[in-house]
């Protein structure tokens, strides 16, 4: 589906694909690549087709938007569960080691585990962002950061900048986070994407320019994202194109 640039077609096809893949995964729970695909699919579906839709209608219909955020939270939770189960199967005791780091025997990932850790981190971050009224869950943000950091330690270039962009987003979101550090992650993500991915530019606009109240940089980054999404058609870039356009249309309310 990643090469599909028709968002409506992707939306219609994704539900069947996810349910089918999930049912196959239940029969082969130790299949890491399939677990990665299922976790990625639920995370991307929640982000592109549920959480974003909730944002767009929040001011006009907050009740429906809240219901959509609850659904997005459930989808993110599902994605996170699949990734964590696979990590636990490939590394018994992984969950306990994640929550209670042992400095004498630090947790390390293999390269084959990095994608699962990435999607576990991204889905948990998304789940938390949809559940701001659940303090116990919000308190798990450091776990999302820990998962991303573990992936970073093994393969910082993962996903052509996707992991670096996630690191920037998490750094910007955490209490006491460093804006320069977040910007450095985003800049690395942009460099790794080699001008082919719009996501890191949108992430930098929201994670750095928006909180800094730098409208000029915000608009420049989003315009660059639009240009990339037009030149390099893919599902991810089409999602980012829609988000960039919506953010630009909302710029007067944001600044």
C-alpha positions as MATLAB code, in Angstrom:
seq = 'XXXXXXXXXXXXXXXXXXXXXXXXXXXXXXXXXXXXXXXXXXXXXXXXXXXXXXXXXXXXXXXXXXXXXXXXXXXXXXXXXXXXXXXXXXXXXXXXXXXXXXXXXXXXXXXXXXXXXXXXXXXXXXXXXXXXXXXXXXXXXXXXXXXXXXXXXXXXXXXXXXXXXXXXXXXXXXXXXXXXXXXXXXXXXXXXXXXXXXXXXXXXXXXXXXXXXXXXXXXXXXXXXXXXXXXXXXXXXXXXXXXXXXXXXXXXXXX';
ca = [
       0.000    0.000    0.000;
       2.935    2.376    0.520;
       3.227    3.000   -3.238;
      -0.492    3.855   -3.549;
      -1.064    7.603   -3.869;
      -4.880    7.555   -3.984;
      -5.889    8.211   -0.374;
      -9.525    7.246   -0.840;
      -8.590    3.928   -2.432;
      -6.051    3.293    0.325;
      -8.657    4.072    2.991;
     -11.157    1.659    1.448;
      -8.625   -1.148    0.990;
      -6.805   -0.793    4.308;
      -9.528   -2.119    6.608;
      -9.755   -5.479    4.816;
      -5.977   -5.752    4.525;
      -5.475   -5.038    8.228;
      -8.108   -7.513    9.385;
      -6.767  -10.214    7.078;
      -3.143   -9.624    8.110;
      -4.102   -9.598   11.772;
      -5.896  -12.931   11.433;
      -2.837  -14.456    9.746;
      -0.603  -13.055   12.490;
      -2.720  -14.803   15.126;
      -1.880  -18.090   13.400;
       1.844  -17.250   13.146;
       2.540  -15.037   16.189;
       6.316  -15.383   15.943;
       6.519  -13.898   12.439;
       8.405  -10.637   13.008;
       7.960   -9.173    9.522;
       4.221   -9.785    9.599;
       3.956   -8.296   13.092;
       5.863   -5.262   11.821;
       3.486   -4.911    8.870;
       0.379   -5.206   11.050;
       1.658   -2.746   13.654;
       2.686   -0.293   10.944;
      -0.657   -0.666    9.204;
      -2.759    0.049   12.289;
      -0.532    2.989   13.258;
      -0.694    4.561    9.812;
      -4.438    3.964    9.499;
      -5.075    5.582   12.884;
      -2.926    8.594   11.995;
      -4.039    9.187    8.416;
      -7.703    8.219    8.474;
      -8.960    8.710   12.031;
      -6.834   11.064   14.158;
      -6.335   13.574   11.344;
     -10.047   13.561   10.513;
     -10.747   14.293   14.187;
      -8.409   17.293   14.115;
     -10.101   18.726   11.046;
     -13.585   18.726   12.584;
     -12.646   19.465   16.198;
     -13.789   23.091   16.257;
     -17.035   22.459   14.355;
     -18.080   19.172   15.937;
     -16.090   18.481   19.120;
     -18.333   15.610   20.231;
     -17.763   13.606   17.053;
     -14.080   14.552   17.092;
     -13.773   13.163   20.622;
     -15.366    9.892   19.505;
     -12.918    9.682   16.615;
      -9.977   10.301   18.939;
     -11.185    7.443   21.132;
     -11.259    5.195   18.076;
      -7.792    6.346   17.026;
      -6.536    5.578   20.541;
      -7.898    2.030   20.298;
      -6.222    1.523   16.923;
      -2.901    2.865   18.191;
      -3.198    0.577   21.232;
      -3.795   -2.373   18.933;
      -0.731   -1.500   16.876;
       1.373   -1.139   20.008;
       0.213   -4.457   21.400;
       1.142   -6.333   18.206;
       4.627   -4.803   18.139;
       5.283   -5.451   21.828;
       4.081   -9.055   21.657;
       6.469   -9.684   18.770;
       9.358   -8.033   20.613;
       8.607  -10.109   23.705;
       8.537  -13.316   21.660;
      11.852  -12.516   20.008;
      13.394  -11.369   23.304;
      11.713  -12.952   26.368;
      11.608  -10.446   29.197;
      11.735   -7.472   26.829;
       8.792   -5.659   28.426;
      10.180   -5.919   31.948;
      13.640   -4.849   30.788;
      12.112   -1.858   29.010;
      10.295   -0.675   32.129;
      13.154   -1.441   34.516;
      16.453   -0.735   32.730;
      19.468   -2.638   34.038;
      22.636   -0.573   33.674;
      24.777   -3.676   34.141;
      22.978   -5.565   31.388;
      21.547   -2.912   29.043;
      18.779   -3.824   26.643;
      19.906   -3.967   23.029;
      18.062   -4.577   19.788;
      19.069   -6.567   16.755;
      18.591   -4.936   13.360;
      15.572   -7.153   12.711;
      13.929   -5.811   15.878;
      14.442   -2.137   15.014;
      11.308   -1.787   12.831;
       9.152   -3.318   15.569;
      10.624   -0.976   18.171;
      10.018    1.974   15.846;
       6.351    1.108   15.365;
       5.944    0.269   19.056;
       7.287    3.738   19.894;
       5.264    5.544   17.227;
       2.007    3.789   18.110;
       2.470    4.404   21.835;
       3.175    8.072   21.134;
       0.029    8.278   19.022;
      -2.015    6.473   21.665;
      -0.829    8.920   24.324;
      -1.579   11.930   22.099;
      -5.182   10.721   21.772;
      -5.528   10.092   25.524;
      -4.525   13.316   27.267;
      -7.191   12.689   29.942;
      -5.604    9.344   30.920;
      -2.713   10.301   33.241;
      -1.505    6.721   33.725;
      -1.066    6.365   29.975;
       0.489    9.810   29.549;
       3.023    8.766   32.174;
       4.216    6.101   29.716;
       5.673    8.688   27.314;
       9.203    7.837   28.543;
       8.595    4.244   27.367;
       7.900    5.519   23.864;
      11.123    7.502   24.012;
      13.008    4.489   25.364;
      11.797    2.311   22.479;
      12.831    4.936   19.939;
      16.218    5.377   21.618;
      16.855    1.623   21.528;
      16.093    1.591   17.810;
      18.305    4.660   17.358;
      21.245    3.007   19.104;
      21.114    0.093   16.660;
      20.151    1.823   13.407;
      19.817    5.635   13.499;
      19.225    5.823    9.739;
      16.179    3.536    9.851;
      13.335    4.425    7.513;
      15.238    7.070    5.518;
      14.766    9.553    8.325;
      11.541    8.180    9.816;
      13.239    7.238   13.086;
      15.138   10.536   13.292;
      11.869   12.395   12.729;
      10.176   10.384   15.484;
      13.071   11.177   17.822;
      12.563   14.861   17.079;
       8.823   14.671   17.684;
       9.281   12.876   21.007;
      12.004   15.285   22.124;
       9.759   18.243   21.299;
       6.802   16.663   23.118;
       8.461   15.718   26.385;
       8.398   17.967   29.429;
      11.654   19.890   29.492;
      12.547   18.761   25.990;
      15.332   20.544   24.133;
      14.219   22.503   21.075;
      17.764   22.585   19.598;
      18.041   18.823   20.070;
      14.652   18.273   18.446;
      15.669   20.514   15.549;
      18.889   18.529   15.097;
      16.886   15.298   14.854;
      14.507   16.845   12.317;
      17.397   18.203   10.252;
      18.993   14.763   10.232;
      15.677   13.252    9.149;
      15.393   15.756    6.302;
      18.937   14.940    5.177;
      18.328   11.185    5.330;
      15.123   11.500    3.306;
      17.175   12.947    0.410;
      14.388   15.253   -0.677;
      11.928   12.409   -1.248;
       9.856   12.401    1.958;
       7.561   15.236    3.033;
       7.024   13.871    6.551;
      10.164   15.255    8.250;
       9.406   18.757    6.955;
       5.852   18.665    8.292;
       7.117   17.252   11.587;
       9.697   20.035   11.908;
       7.058   22.656   11.131;
       4.835   21.338   13.921;
       7.585   20.377   16.361;
       9.922   23.371   16.045;
       8.480   26.292   14.067;
       4.994   26.223   15.613;
       6.041   26.245   19.300;
       8.688   28.879   18.463;
       5.917   30.994   16.891;
       8.011   31.285   13.734;
       5.305   31.672   11.115;
       7.733   32.285    8.260;
       9.657   29.063    8.889;
       6.393   27.180    9.469;
       5.031   28.194    6.074;
       8.348   27.619    4.284;
       8.659   24.083    5.636;
       5.095   23.223    4.669;
       5.547   24.647    1.171;
       8.668   22.501    0.780;
       6.656   19.485    1.938;
       4.009   20.212   -0.700;
       6.650   20.404   -3.422;
       8.176   17.076   -2.378;
       4.808   15.338   -2.157;
       4.030   16.492   -5.690;
       7.386   15.348   -7.075;
       7.485   11.989   -5.262;
       4.056   10.389   -5.179;
       3.400    7.819   -2.455;
       0.781    7.144    0.193;
       2.939    8.656    2.942;
       3.595   11.790    0.916;
      -0.064   12.112   -0.026;
      -1.000   11.983    3.670;
       1.598   14.662    4.383;
       0.391   16.756    1.445;
      -3.122   16.835    2.900;
      -1.801   17.671    6.350;
       0.480   20.421    5.039;
      -2.389   21.975    3.094;
      -4.666   21.857    6.135;
      -2.014   23.412    8.383;
      -1.413   26.192    5.863;
      -5.151   26.859    5.650;
      -5.226   27.121    9.467;
      -2.161   29.328    9.816;
      -4.073   32.425   10.955;
      -5.617   30.444   13.819;
      -2.289   28.849   14.759;
      -0.305   32.114   14.959;
];
